[in-house]
Coordinates of C-alpha atoms and ligand atoms in Angstrom, one line a residue:
Chain X
M2 CA 30.1 4.2 -42.7
S3 CA 28.2 1.1 -41.7
L4 CA 24.7 -0.3 -41.8
L5 CA 22.5 1.1 -39.1
V6 CA 19.0 -0.2 -39.7
E7 CA 17.9 -2.8 -42.1
L8 CA 14.3 -3.8 -42.9
S9 CA 14.1 -7.0 -44.9
N10 CA 10.8 -7.7 -46.6
V11 CA 8.9 -6.2 -43.7
G12 CA 5.1 -6.2 -43.6
R13 CA 2.6 -5.0 -41.0
D14 CA -1.1 -5.9 -41.0
F15 CA -3.9 -4.6 -38.8
D16 CA -7.3 -5.9 -38.0
G17 CA -6.2 -9.5 -38.5
G18 CA -5.0 -8.9 -42.0
R19 CA -7.8 -6.8 -43.3
I20 CA -5.6 -3.7 -43.4
V21 CA -2.2 -4.1 -44.9
A22 CA -0.4 -0.9 -43.8
V23 CA 3.1 -2.0 -44.9
D24 CA 4.0 -4.7 -47.3
G25 CA 7.3 -6.1 -48.6
V26 CA 9.4 -3.2 -47.5
S27 CA 13.2 -3.6 -47.7
L28 CA 15.2 -0.6 -46.7
A29 CA 18.8 -0.3 -45.5
I30 CA 20.0 2.9 -43.9
E31 CA 23.6 3.8 -43.3
D32 CA 24.8 5.5 -40.1
D33 CA 25.6 8.8 -41.8
E34 CA 22.5 9.2 -43.9
T35 CA 19.6 11.7 -43.8
V36 CA 16.5 10.1 -45.2
A37 CA 13.1 11.7 -46.0
I38 CA 10.2 9.3 -46.1
V39 CA 7.4 10.9 -48.2
G40 CA 4.0 9.8 -49.4
R41 CA 0.3 10.5 -49.1
S42 CA -1.7 10.4 -45.9
G43 CA -2.3 6.8 -45.0
S44 CA 0.4 5.4 -47.2
G45 CA 2.2 3.7 -44.3
K46 CA 5.0 6.2 -43.4
S47 CA 4.4 6.3 -39.7
T48 CA 4.0 2.5 -39.5
I49 CA 7.4 2.1 -41.2
L50 CA 9.0 4.5 -38.7
N51 CA 7.4 2.7 -35.8
L52 CA 8.9 -0.6 -37.1
V53 CA 12.3 1.1 -37.5
C54 CA 12.2 2.0 -33.8
G55 CA 10.6 -1.2 -32.5
L56 CA 7.6 0.8 -31.3
D57 CA 5.6 -1.6 -33.4
R58 CA 6.1 -5.3 -34.3
P59 CA 6.3 -6.5 -37.9
T60 CA 3.7 -9.1 -39.0
R61 CA 6.3 -10.3 -41.6
G62 CA 10.0 -9.9 -42.1
E63 CA 12.8 -8.8 -39.9
V64 CA 14.2 -5.6 -38.5
R65 CA 17.9 -5.5 -37.8
F66 CA 19.7 -2.7 -35.9
E67 CA 23.4 -2.4 -36.2
G68 CA 23.5 -5.8 -37.8
R69 CA 21.6 -7.6 -35.1
A70 CA 18.0 -8.8 -35.2
V71 CA 16.1 -7.2 -32.3
N72 CA 13.3 -9.1 -30.7
G73 CA 11.0 -8.3 -27.8
R74 CA 10.0 -5.2 -25.9
A75 CA 12.9 -5.2 -23.5
A76 CA 15.5 -5.6 -26.2
W77 CA 13.9 -2.8 -28.3
A78 CA 13.7 -0.6 -25.2
A79 CA 17.4 -1.0 -24.6
V80 CA 18.1 -0.1 -28.2
R81 CA 16.0 3.0 -28.0
A82 CA 17.5 4.0 -24.7
S83 CA 21.0 4.2 -26.0
R84 CA 20.7 4.4 -29.8
I85 CA 17.5 6.0 -31.0
G86 CA 16.1 9.5 -30.4
I87 CA 12.5 10.0 -31.4
V88 CA 10.7 13.4 -32.2
F89 CA 7.0 13.0 -32.5
Q90 CA 4.6 15.2 -34.4
N91 CA 3.0 16.5 -31.2
F92 CA 6.3 16.3 -29.3
F93 CA 4.7 14.1 -26.7
L94 CA 6.3 15.9 -23.8
L95 CA 5.2 14.8 -20.3
Q96 CA 2.9 17.5 -19.0
S97 CA 3.5 17.0 -15.3
L98 CA 7.3 17.4 -15.7
S99 CA 9.4 20.5 -16.1
A100 CA 11.5 21.1 -19.2
R101 CA 14.6 19.8 -17.4
E102 CA 12.7 16.8 -16.0
N103 CA 11.4 15.9 -19.5
I104 CA 15.0 15.4 -20.6
E105 CA 16.0 13.7 -17.4
V106 CA 13.2 11.2 -17.9
A107 CA 14.9 10.1 -21.1
L108 CA 18.3 9.8 -19.3
L109 CA 16.8 7.7 -16.4
G110 CA 17.4 4.4 -18.2
N111 CA 21.0 5.2 -19.2
L112 CA 22.8 7.6 -17.0
G113 CA 23.6 6.6 -13.4
G114 CA 23.2 9.4 -10.8
A115 CA 20.5 12.0 -10.4
R116 CA 23.2 14.6 -10.4
Q117 CA 24.8 13.4 -13.6
R118 CA 21.3 13.5 -15.3
R119 CA 20.7 17.0 -14.1
V120 CA 24.0 18.3 -15.4
R121 CA 23.5 16.6 -18.8
A122 CA 19.9 18.0 -19.0
L123 CA 21.0 21.5 -18.2
E124 CA 23.8 21.2 -20.8
L125 CA 21.3 20.2 -23.5
L126 CA 18.8 22.9 -22.5
A127 CA 21.6 25.5 -22.8
H128 CA 22.6 24.1 -26.1
F129 CA 19.1 24.6 -27.5
G130 CA 18.7 28.0 -25.9
L131 CA 16.3 26.8 -23.2
A132 CA 18.5 27.4 -20.2
E133 CA 16.1 30.0 -18.8
R134 CA 13.2 27.7 -19.3
A135 CA 14.5 24.7 -17.3
T136 CA 11.8 24.8 -14.6
L137 CA 8.8 25.6 -16.7
L138 CA 6.2 23.0 -17.6
P139 CA 5.6 22.2 -21.3
A140 CA 2.3 24.1 -21.2
E141 CA 4.2 27.2 -20.3
L142 CA 6.5 27.0 -23.3
S143 CA 6.0 28.5 -26.7
G144 CA 5.5 26.2 -29.7
G145 CA 9.0 26.7 -30.9
E146 CA 10.4 26.1 -27.5
R147 CA 8.5 22.9 -27.1
Q148 CA 10.0 21.7 -30.4
R149 CA 13.5 22.4 -29.3
L150 CA 12.8 20.7 -26.0
A151 CA 11.5 17.6 -27.9
I152 CA 14.6 17.5 -30.0
A153 CA 16.8 18.1 -27.0
R154 CA 15.2 15.1 -25.3
A155 CA 15.6 13.0 -28.4
L156 CA 19.3 13.8 -28.5
A157 CA 19.8 13.3 -24.7
N158 CA 21.4 9.9 -25.0
R159 CA 23.6 10.9 -28.0
P160 CA 21.7 8.5 -30.3
K161 CA 23.1 7.0 -33.5
L162 CA 19.7 7.6 -35.1
L163 CA 17.3 10.5 -34.9
V164 CA 13.8 9.7 -36.1
A165 CA 11.2 12.4 -36.6
D166 CA 7.5 11.9 -37.6
E167 CA 6.2 15.0 -39.2
P168 CA 8.3 17.3 -37.0
T169 CA 7.1 20.3 -39.0
G170 CA 3.5 19.1 -39.6
S171 CA 1.6 21.7 -37.6
L172 CA 4.1 24.6 -38.0
D173 CA 4.3 27.7 -40.1
V174 CA 7.0 27.8 -42.8
Q175 CA 9.5 29.8 -40.8
T176 CA 9.3 27.7 -37.7
S177 CA 9.4 24.5 -39.7
Q178 CA 12.6 25.7 -41.4
S179 CA 14.2 26.4 -38.1
V180 CA 13.3 22.9 -36.9
M181 CA 14.9 21.4 -39.9
G182 CA 17.9 23.6 -39.3
I183 CA 18.2 22.1 -35.8
I184 CA 17.9 18.6 -37.0
G185 CA 20.5 19.3 -39.7
N186 CA 22.8 20.7 -37.1
A187 CA 22.4 17.6 -35.0
H188 CA 23.3 15.5 -38.0
R189 CA 26.4 17.6 -38.6
E190 CA 27.5 18.1 -35.0
F191 CA 26.7 14.7 -33.5
G192 CA 27.0 12.6 -36.6
T193 CA 23.5 11.3 -36.1
A194 CA 21.7 9.5 -38.9
V195 CA 18.3 11.1 -39.5
I196 CA 15.0 9.7 -40.8
V197 CA 12.2 12.3 -41.3
V198 CA 8.7 11.4 -42.2
T199 CA 7.1 14.4 -44.0
H200 CA 4.7 15.3 -46.7
D201 CA 6.4 18.6 -47.1
E202 CA 8.6 18.5 -50.3
D203 CA 10.7 21.4 -49.0
V204 CA 11.6 19.4 -46.0
A205 CA 12.3 16.4 -48.1
A206 CA 14.6 18.4 -50.3
L207 CA 16.9 19.0 -47.3
C208 CA 17.6 15.3 -47.0
G209 CA 20.3 13.3 -48.8
R210 CA 17.9 10.5 -49.6
R211 CA 14.2 10.4 -50.5
V212 CA 12.1 7.3 -50.1
E213 CA 8.6 7.5 -51.5
I214 CA 5.9 5.3 -50.1
S215 CA 2.5 4.5 -51.5
D216 CA 0.1 1.8 -50.4
G217 CA 2.6 0.5 -47.9
R218 CA 5.3 -0.2 -50.5
I219 CA 8.4 1.7 -51.6
R220 CA 7.7 3.5 -54.9
S221 CA 11.0 5.2 -55.3
D222 CA 14.3 5.5 -53.4
S223 CA 16.8 8.2 -54.7
R224 CA 19.9 9.8 -53.3
T225 CA 20.7 13.5 -53.7
A226 CA 23.4 15.4 -51.8
A227 CA 21.3 18.1 -50.3
M228 CA 22.3 17.8 -46.7
P229 CA 26.0 18.0 -46.1
K230 CA 27.6 14.9 -44.6
P231 CA 28.8 15.2 -41.0
S232 CA 32.1 16.8 -40.6
A233 CA 35.0 14.7 -39.2
N234 CA 35.4 16.8 -36.1
P235 CA 32.0 18.1 -34.8
Chain S
M28 CA 14.7 14.0 -10.7
T29 CA 14.8 10.5 -9.3
E30 CA 12.7 7.4 -9.9
L31 CA 10.2 8.6 -7.3
T32 CA 9.5 11.9 -9.1
L33 CA 7.2 10.4 -11.7
P34 CA 5.1 8.2 -9.4
L35 CA 4.6 11.1 -7.0
R36 CA 3.6 13.5 -9.8
G37 CA 1.3 10.8 -11.1
L38 CA -0.4 10.5 -7.7
L39 CA -0.6 14.2 -7.2
A40 CA -2.0 14.7 -10.7
R41 CA -5.1 12.8 -9.5
P42 CA -5.4 14.1 -5.9
L43 CA -9.0 13.1 -5.2
R44 CA -8.6 9.6 -6.5
T45 CA -5.4 9.1 -4.7
L46 CA -6.9 10.5 -1.5
L47 CA -9.9 8.2 -1.7
T48 CA -7.7 5.1 -2.3
V49 CA -5.4 6.1 0.6
L50 CA -8.5 6.5 2.7
G51 CA -9.8 3.1 1.7
I52 CA -6.5 1.5 2.7
A53 CA -6.4 3.6 5.9
L54 CA -9.9 2.4 6.9
A55 CA -9.0 -1.2 6.3
V56 CA -5.9 -0.9 8.4
A57 CA -7.9 1.1 11.0
G58 CA -10.4 -1.7 11.1
F59 CA -7.7 -4.3 11.7
V60 CA -6.0 -2.3 14.4
A61 CA -9.2 -1.4 16.2
L62 CA -10.6 -5.0 16.1
T63 CA -7.4 -6.6 17.3
G64 CA -6.8 -3.9 19.9
L65 CA -10.2 -4.3 21.3
T66 CA -10.2 -8.1 21.4
A67 CA -6.8 -8.2 23.0
G68 CA -8.0 -5.5 25.3
V69 CA -10.9 -7.6 26.7
Q70 CA -8.5 -10.5 27.4
H71 CA -5.9 -8.2 28.9
S72 CA -8.3 -6.4 31.2
F73 CA -9.6 -9.6 32.6
A74 CA -6.1 -10.9 33.3
S75 CA -5.0 -7.7 35.0
G76 CA -8.3 -7.5 36.9
I77 CA -7.8 -10.9 38.5
D78 CA -4.1 -10.3 39.0
E79 CA -4.7 -7.2 41.1
N80 CA -6.5 -9.0 43.9
G81 CA -3.3 -10.6 45.0
A82 CA -3.7 -14.1 43.6
D83 CA -0.7 -15.9 42.3
L84 CA -2.5 -18.7 40.6
V85 CA -6.0 -19.4 39.4
V86 CA -7.8 -22.8 39.4
S87 CA -10.6 -22.9 36.8
Q88 CA -12.5 -25.2 34.5
R89 CA -10.4 -26.3 31.6
A90 CA -11.1 -24.4 28.4
A91 CA -14.1 -22.6 29.8
F92 CA -16.1 -20.9 27.1
N93 CA -16.3 -17.5 28.8
L94 CA -15.2 -15.8 31.9
V95 CA -18.3 -16.5 33.9
S96 CA -19.1 -20.0 32.5
S97 CA -16.2 -21.7 34.3
T98 CA -17.4 -23.9 37.1
V99 CA -15.3 -25.2 39.9
P100 CA -16.9 -27.2 42.8
K101 CA -16.7 -25.8 46.3
A102 CA -15.5 -29.2 47.5
L103 CA -12.1 -28.6 45.8
G104 CA -11.2 -25.9 48.3
S105 CA -10.0 -28.0 51.2
G106 CA -7.7 -30.0 48.9
L107 CA -6.2 -26.8 47.5
S108 CA -5.6 -25.3 50.9
A109 CA -3.7 -28.4 52.0
V110 CA -1.1 -28.0 49.3
P111 CA 2.2 -27.0 50.8
N112 CA 3.3 -23.4 50.5
V113 CA -0.3 -22.2 49.9
E114 CA -1.1 -19.4 52.2
A115 CA -4.8 -19.1 51.4
V116 CA -7.4 -20.0 48.7
S117 CA -10.6 -18.2 47.9
G118 CA -13.4 -19.2 45.7
V119 CA -14.8 -16.4 43.6
L120 CA -18.1 -16.3 41.7
L121 CA -18.2 -14.0 38.8
N122 CA -21.1 -12.5 36.9
I123 CA -21.4 -9.9 34.2
T124 CA -24.5 -7.8 34.4
T125 CA -25.7 -4.2 34.3
A126 CA -25.8 -1.7 37.2
D127 CA -29.2 0.1 37.4
D128 CA -29.8 -1.2 33.9
N129 CA -27.3 1.3 32.7
A130 CA -23.6 0.4 32.8
N131 CA -21.8 -2.9 32.3
I132 CA -20.5 -4.3 35.5
V133 CA -18.6 -7.3 36.7
M134 CA -20.0 -8.7 40.0
A135 CA -17.6 -10.7 42.1
G136 CA -18.9 -12.8 45.0
W137 CA -16.4 -13.4 47.7
P138 CA -16.8 -15.6 50.8
S139 CA -16.8 -13.6 54.0
D140 CA -13.6 -15.2 55.2
S141 CA -11.7 -14.6 51.9
F142 CA -8.1 -13.3 51.9
L143 CA -9.2 -11.0 49.1
W144 CA -10.9 -8.5 51.4
K145 CA -7.7 -7.7 53.2
D146 CA -5.9 -6.1 50.3
M147 CA -8.8 -3.9 49.3
H148 CA -8.1 -0.2 49.2
L149 CA -11.3 1.5 50.5
V150 CA -11.7 5.2 49.7
A151 CA -15.0 5.4 51.5
G152 CA -17.1 3.3 53.9
R153 CA -16.2 -0.2 55.1
I154 CA -16.2 -3.8 54.0
P155 CA -19.5 -5.7 54.6
A156 CA -20.2 -6.8 58.1
P157 CA -22.4 -9.7 59.3
G158 CA -26.0 -8.6 59.5
D159 CA -25.8 -6.3 56.5
Q160 CA -28.7 -6.7 54.1
W161 CA -27.4 -7.1 50.5
P162 CA -24.2 -5.0 51.0
V163 CA -21.9 -4.1 48.1
I164 CA -18.6 -2.4 47.5
L165 CA -18.4 -0.5 44.3
G166 CA -15.3 0.2 42.3
E167 CA -14.5 3.9 42.2
S168 CA -15.0 4.5 38.5
I169 CA -18.5 2.9 38.3
A170 CA -19.5 4.7 41.5
T171 CA -18.5 8.0 39.9
A172 CA -20.2 7.1 36.6
L173 CA -23.4 6.2 38.4
D174 CA -23.1 9.1 40.8
K175 CA -23.3 6.8 43.8
R176 CA -22.2 7.3 47.4
V177 CA -22.0 5.1 50.4
G178 CA -25.5 4.6 51.7
D179 CA -27.1 4.7 48.2
T180 CA -28.8 1.8 46.6
V181 CA -27.8 0.1 43.3
E182 CA -29.6 -2.6 41.4
L183 CA -27.5 -5.5 40.4
Q184 CA -28.8 -8.7 38.9
F185 CA -32.4 -7.4 39.6
Q186 CA -31.6 -7.1 43.3
P187 CA -31.3 -3.7 45.1
Y188 CA -27.9 -3.6 47.0
Q189 CA -26.9 -1.2 49.7
I190 CA -23.5 0.5 49.0
V191 CA -21.4 0.1 52.1
G192 CA -18.0 1.0 50.6
I193 CA -16.2 2.4 47.6
A194 CA -12.8 0.9 46.7
S195 CA -10.1 2.1 44.4
F196 CA -8.2 -0.3 42.1
S197 CA -5.6 0.0 39.5
S198 CA -7.2 -2.1 36.8
V199 CA -10.1 -0.7 34.8
L200 CA -12.0 -3.9 35.2
N201 CA -12.0 -3.8 39.0
Q202 CA -12.7 0.0 39.0
N203 CA -15.9 -1.0 37.2
S204 CA -16.8 -3.9 39.4
A205 CA -19.1 -4.6 42.3
I206 CA -17.9 -6.9 45.1
V207 CA -20.6 -8.6 47.1
P208 CA -20.8 -11.4 49.6
L209 CA -20.7 -14.8 48.0
E210 CA -23.9 -16.3 49.5
G211 CA -26.3 -13.6 48.1
L212 CA -24.9 -13.9 44.6
Q213 CA -25.0 -17.7 44.6
Q214 CA -28.7 -17.4 45.5
L215 CA -29.3 -14.8 42.7
L216 CA -27.6 -16.9 40.1
S217 CA -28.8 -20.3 41.5
R218 CA -25.2 -21.5 41.6
E219 CA -24.9 -22.9 45.0
D220 CA -21.9 -25.1 45.8
V221 CA -19.9 -23.9 42.9
F222 CA -17.4 -21.1 42.1
T223 CA -16.2 -19.6 38.9
L224 CA -12.7 -20.1 39.9
Y225 CA -10.4 -20.4 42.9
E226 CA -7.8 -17.8 43.5
V227 CA -4.7 -19.1 45.2
R228 CA -2.2 -17.0 47.3
L229 CA 1.2 -18.5 48.0
K230 CA 3.3 -18.0 51.1
R231 CA 5.7 -15.0 51.0
P232 CA 8.5 -14.6 50.3
L233 CA 8.2 -16.1 46.8
E234 CA 11.2 -17.8 45.4
K235 CA 11.9 -18.1 41.7
N236 CA 10.3 -21.5 41.0
D237 CA 7.8 -21.5 43.9
I238 CA 5.0 -20.7 41.5
A239 CA 5.9 -23.6 39.2
V240 CA 6.3 -26.1 42.0
A241 CA 3.0 -25.0 43.6
R242 CA 1.3 -25.2 40.2
T243 CA 2.3 -28.9 39.8
R244 CA 1.0 -29.7 43.3
L245 CA -2.2 -27.8 42.7
I246 CA -2.8 -29.7 39.5
A247 CA -2.4 -32.9 41.4
A248 CA -4.9 -31.7 44.0
A249 CA -7.4 -30.6 41.4
P250 CA -7.2 -33.2 38.7
G251 CA -9.0 -32.3 35.5
F252 CA -8.9 -28.5 36.2
A253 CA -6.8 -25.8 34.8
V254 CA -4.2 -24.2 37.0
G255 CA -2.3 -21.2 35.8
D256 CA -1.3 -17.6 36.4
T257 CA -3.9 -14.9 35.6
E258 CA -2.5 -14.4 32.1
Q259 CA -2.7 -18.1 31.3
F260 CA -6.2 -18.2 32.7
A261 CA -7.3 -15.3 30.5
N262 CA -5.6 -17.0 27.5
S263 CA -7.4 -20.3 28.1
I264 CA -10.9 -18.8 27.9
R265 CA -12.5 -19.9 24.7
I266 CA -14.5 -16.9 23.8
F267 CA -11.3 -14.9 23.4
D268 CA -10.2 -17.3 20.7
L269 CA -13.6 -16.9 19.1
L270 CA -13.3 -13.1 19.3
K271 CA -9.8 -13.3 17.8
A272 CA -11.0 -15.5 15.0
I273 CA -13.8 -13.2 14.2
A274 CA -11.5 -10.2 14.3
Q275 CA -9.0 -11.9 12.0
T276 CA -11.6 -13.0 9.5
I277 CA -13.1 -9.5 9.3
S278 CA -9.6 -8.0 9.0
L279 CA -8.7 -10.3 6.2
V280 CA -11.8 -9.4 4.2
V281 CA -11.2 -5.7 4.8
M282 CA -7.6 -6.0 3.7
A283 CA -8.6 -7.8 0.6
M284 CA -11.0 -5.0 -0.1
A285 CA -8.2 -2.5 0.3
S286 CA -6.1 -4.5 -2.2
V287 CA -8.9 -4.4 -4.7
A288 CA -9.2 -0.6 -4.2
V289 CA -5.5 -0.2 -5.0
A290 CA -5.9 -2.4 -8.1
N291 CA -8.9 -0.4 -9.2
T292 CA -7.2 3.0 -8.8
L293 CA -4.1 1.9 -10.5
L294 CA -5.9 0.2 -13.3
M295 CA -7.8 3.5 -14.0
A296 CA -4.5 5.4 -13.7
V297 CA -2.8 3.0 -16.2
N298 CA -5.7 3.3 -18.6
E299 CA -5.6 7.1 -18.3
R300 CA -1.9 7.2 -18.7
T301 CA -1.6 4.7 -21.5
F302 CA -0.2 7.6 -23.5
E303 CA 2.4 8.6 -20.9
I304 CA 3.5 5.0 -20.6
G305 CA 3.9 4.9 -24.4
V306 CA 6.1 8.0 -24.3
L307 CA 8.2 6.4 -21.6
A308 CA 8.5 3.2 -23.7
A309 CA 9.5 5.3 -26.7
L310 CA 12.2 7.0 -24.6
G311 CA 13.6 3.6 -23.9
W312 CA 12.2 2.8 -20.6
S313 CA 12.3 -1.0 -20.2
P314 CA 9.2 -2.9 -19.3
R315 CA 10.7 -3.6 -15.9
R316 CA 11.1 0.1 -15.2
I317 CA 7.6 0.8 -16.2
L318 CA 6.3 -2.0 -14.0
R319 CA 8.3 -0.5 -11.2
L320 CA 6.8 2.9 -11.8
I321 CA 3.2 1.6 -11.3
L322 CA 4.3 -0.6 -8.3
I323 CA 5.9 2.3 -6.6
E324 CA 2.7 4.3 -6.9
G325 CA 0.9 1.4 -5.2
V326 CA 3.5 1.2 -2.5
I327 CA 3.3 5.0 -1.8
M328 CA -0.5 4.8 -1.5
S329 CA -0.2 1.8 0.8
A330 CA 2.4 3.3 3.0
A331 CA 0.4 6.5 3.4
G332 CA -2.8 4.5 4.1
G333 CA -1.0 2.3 6.6
V334 CA 0.3 5.2 8.7
I335 CA -3.0 7.0 8.6
G336 CA -4.9 3.8 9.3
I337 CA -2.9 3.0 12.4
V338 CA -3.6 6.5 13.8
L339 CA -7.3 6.2 12.9
G340 CA -7.5 2.7 14.3
V341 CA -6.1 3.7 17.7
L342 CA -8.6 6.6 17.8
T343 CA -11.5 4.4 16.9
M344 CA -10.4 1.9 19.5
Q345 CA -10.3 4.5 22.2
M346 CA -13.7 5.8 21.2
A347 CA -15.2 2.3 21.0
A348 CA -13.9 1.5 24.4
K349 CA -15.7 4.5 25.8
T350 CA -19.1 3.6 24.6
N351 CA -21.6 2.4 27.1
F352 CA -21.5 -1.0 25.7
A353 CA -17.8 -1.5 26.2
A354 CA -17.0 0.8 29.1
G355 CA -15.5 -1.0 32.0
L356 CA -15.1 -4.2 30.2
I357 CA -12.6 -3.3 27.5
V358 CA -9.3 -1.5 27.8
P359 CA -7.8 -1.1 24.4
Y360 CA -4.5 -3.0 24.2
L361 CA -2.4 -2.6 21.2
S362 CA 0.8 -4.6 20.9
G363 CA 3.7 -3.7 18.6
W364 CA 3.1 -7.0 16.9
S365 CA -0.4 -6.2 15.7
I366 CA 0.9 -2.8 14.4
A367 CA 3.7 -4.8 12.6
Q368 CA 1.0 -7.2 11.2
A369 CA -1.0 -4.2 9.9
L370 CA 2.0 -2.9 8.1
I371 CA 3.0 -6.3 6.7
F372 CA -0.6 -6.6 5.5
V373 CA -0.4 -3.2 3.8
F374 CA 2.9 -3.9 2.1
I375 CA 1.5 -7.1 0.7
A376 CA -2.0 -5.9 -0.2
G377 CA -1.0 -2.7 -1.9
P378 CA 1.7 -4.0 -4.3
L379 CA -0.5 -7.1 -4.9
G380 CA -3.3 -4.8 -6.1
A381 CA -0.7 -2.8 -8.2
L382 CA 0.7 -5.9 -9.8
Y383 CA -2.0 -6.5 -12.4
P384 CA -2.3 -2.9 -13.6
A385 CA 1.5 -2.7 -13.7
W386 CA 1.7 -5.9 -15.7
R387 CA -0.9 -4.6 -18.1
A388 CA 1.1 -1.4 -18.6
T389 CA 4.1 -3.4 -19.8
R390 CA 2.1 -5.5 -22.2
L391 CA 1.2 -2.4 -24.3
L392 CA 2.8 -2.1 -27.6
P393 CA 4.3 1.5 -27.6
A394 CA 2.8 2.2 -31.0
D395 CA -0.7 1.3 -29.7
A396 CA -0.2 3.3 -26.6
L397 CA 0.9 6.4 -28.5
R398 CA -2.1 6.2 -30.8
R399 CA -4.4 6.9 -27.8
I400 CA -4.2 10.5 -27.1
Ligands
LIG519 N1 -3.1 0.4 -35.2 C1 -3.8 0.5 -36.3 N2 -4.9 -0.2 -36.5 C2 -5.6 -0.2 -37.6 N3 -5.1 0.4 -38.7 C3 -4.0 1.1 -38.7 C4 -3.2 1.2 -37.5 N4 -2.1 1.9 -37.7 C5 -2.2 2.3 -39.0 N5 -3.3 1.8 -39.6 C6 -3.7 2.0 -41.0 O1 -2.5 1.7 -41.7 C7 -2.4 2.6 -42.8 C8 -1.1 3.4 -42.7 O2 -1.1 4.2 -41.6 P1 0.1 5.2 -41.3 O3 -0.2 5.8 -40.0 O4 1.4 4.4 -41.4 O5 0.0 6.2 -42.5 P2 0.9 7.6 -42.7 O6 1.5 7.4 -44.0 O7 1.7 7.8 -41.5 O8 -0.3 8.6 -42.8 P3 -0.3 10.2 -42.3 O9 0.5 10.9 -43.3 O10 -1.7 10.6 -42.3 O11 0.3 10.2 -41.0 C9 -3.6 3.6 -42.7 O12 -4.6 3.1 -43.5 C10 -4.0 3.4 -41.3 O13 -5.4 3.6 -41.1
LIG520 MG1 1.8 9.3 -40.0

């Protein structure tokens, strides 16, 4: 167990300081944790998540990943390529690429040959029950399949951290439970730390830690033991 | 998938815009190819036209502005003939005019005793004889184009000429020329006692440096005049430099326009695909890789435009050479070097246009890019 991400007194303003989306947030996340970030709409959850992944730049404070301060787009891109997998609310699949290619695109930065990338992509598709769907475009997939593809893509580079912003936001109860099941499995099988932004308390209850945000600040931060820790041998 | 998959899909996702940009580049390249090919063609056809008559060297005015404006005094002839190893010299008076107010034609006035008459290959009729009134020998092509036969009349320089013979030549310029006795042409042009140039024929057999030696001696015999082979003569004519300068300037402007077209297309593409670029950044694509993605799109469009442009340029050139205006004067001449130049241009102009949009793409904060759906 070691420190994975650390936000120290981080703030993020928009519109030249007129909007303070995040303010004075300090948050340390271990490499085996599952964290739910909850809070009302507009409270700053997505902004915090963006700062954790280096998709956004803090106005104040510092973000450290695996103990090192990361600065600049290129440095963050390198961290994301090898360490962080992101699942967005609307999946953000590339529409002009097939299911297999959507995964390969994430591997391009990391994995040498085209052949290697293809093998790894097919492996992941098979793991998520999408083997038959490899050549289809995202538009030709069902909602559930798209989700699994998005998660498969996020896990393509065997990340240390899986980040998901409202992964169940637009889904019915049953599908959202299956998504959380997949994310939970990733945590157990690959030992991936997980941060989920959600306003669904049922989803939050599945995580080992619950961080509540309001008005850009941490209101509460509590640990439960809901999600089992990763097993020693996945 | 490889690094080319995404740029190719990107281009194919916007087929019309891609096509129009490629066409823009192609037209720029075509313009360059056609312009340089035609300018070089004028020069080349003059050189080969003079070459064919059997002259080894040409004595002309230094840096004459155009082909017919060179002036060499008649008095120079005896000095040139006296140069050792010279077999014969012949003054030639050239004029560009229209035949029957219809087609371009080069008129060449030759003295009746010129060695040039001997090598002529007549397909009909005979060479002019003493006592002929305004006789002319037409090149085969122009005779066919004007539908003229021996015995017909053709108006040259506002003077009706009697066709006494039709000759065949290998150069297009000569095929479209009219050869007349010197005296009549001098009278029509009011250029008595001068020639456009002297053609010099050396004694056979020609040894390796005979031409160089003769050239030095001819320069001594005609101080202040230019002496060179036919290619050098064509190269020394000023108007060709002017034509080249014009062609190059226009080409440069057209190429710059192509570059702007690439920039515009890719800028729109980058704006439209802000979101996609955000996704790539979120997946860990480095700014360098994203830059390369946009640049590759620019290079693909340029390469396609370049190839289409060269084909289009060659076709345009051939068509332009067949118009009434150019027929008989211009034989398109495209060197490998000008094709290489066009391609070099394209591979600079395209990526140059892509550079700014690509740079813009890398400046985007991924979070901002992803907000724009
Ligand atoms: N790029 C931006 N420019 C201006 N304001 C922004 C920007 N991003 C976020 N905000 C503002 O910052 C605040 C926090 O936004 P954020 O998206 O983090 O909220 P959230 O908790 O994720 O909300 P939701 O649950 O609706 O997704 C909001 O008031 C939002 O309008
Ligand atoms: Mg949000």
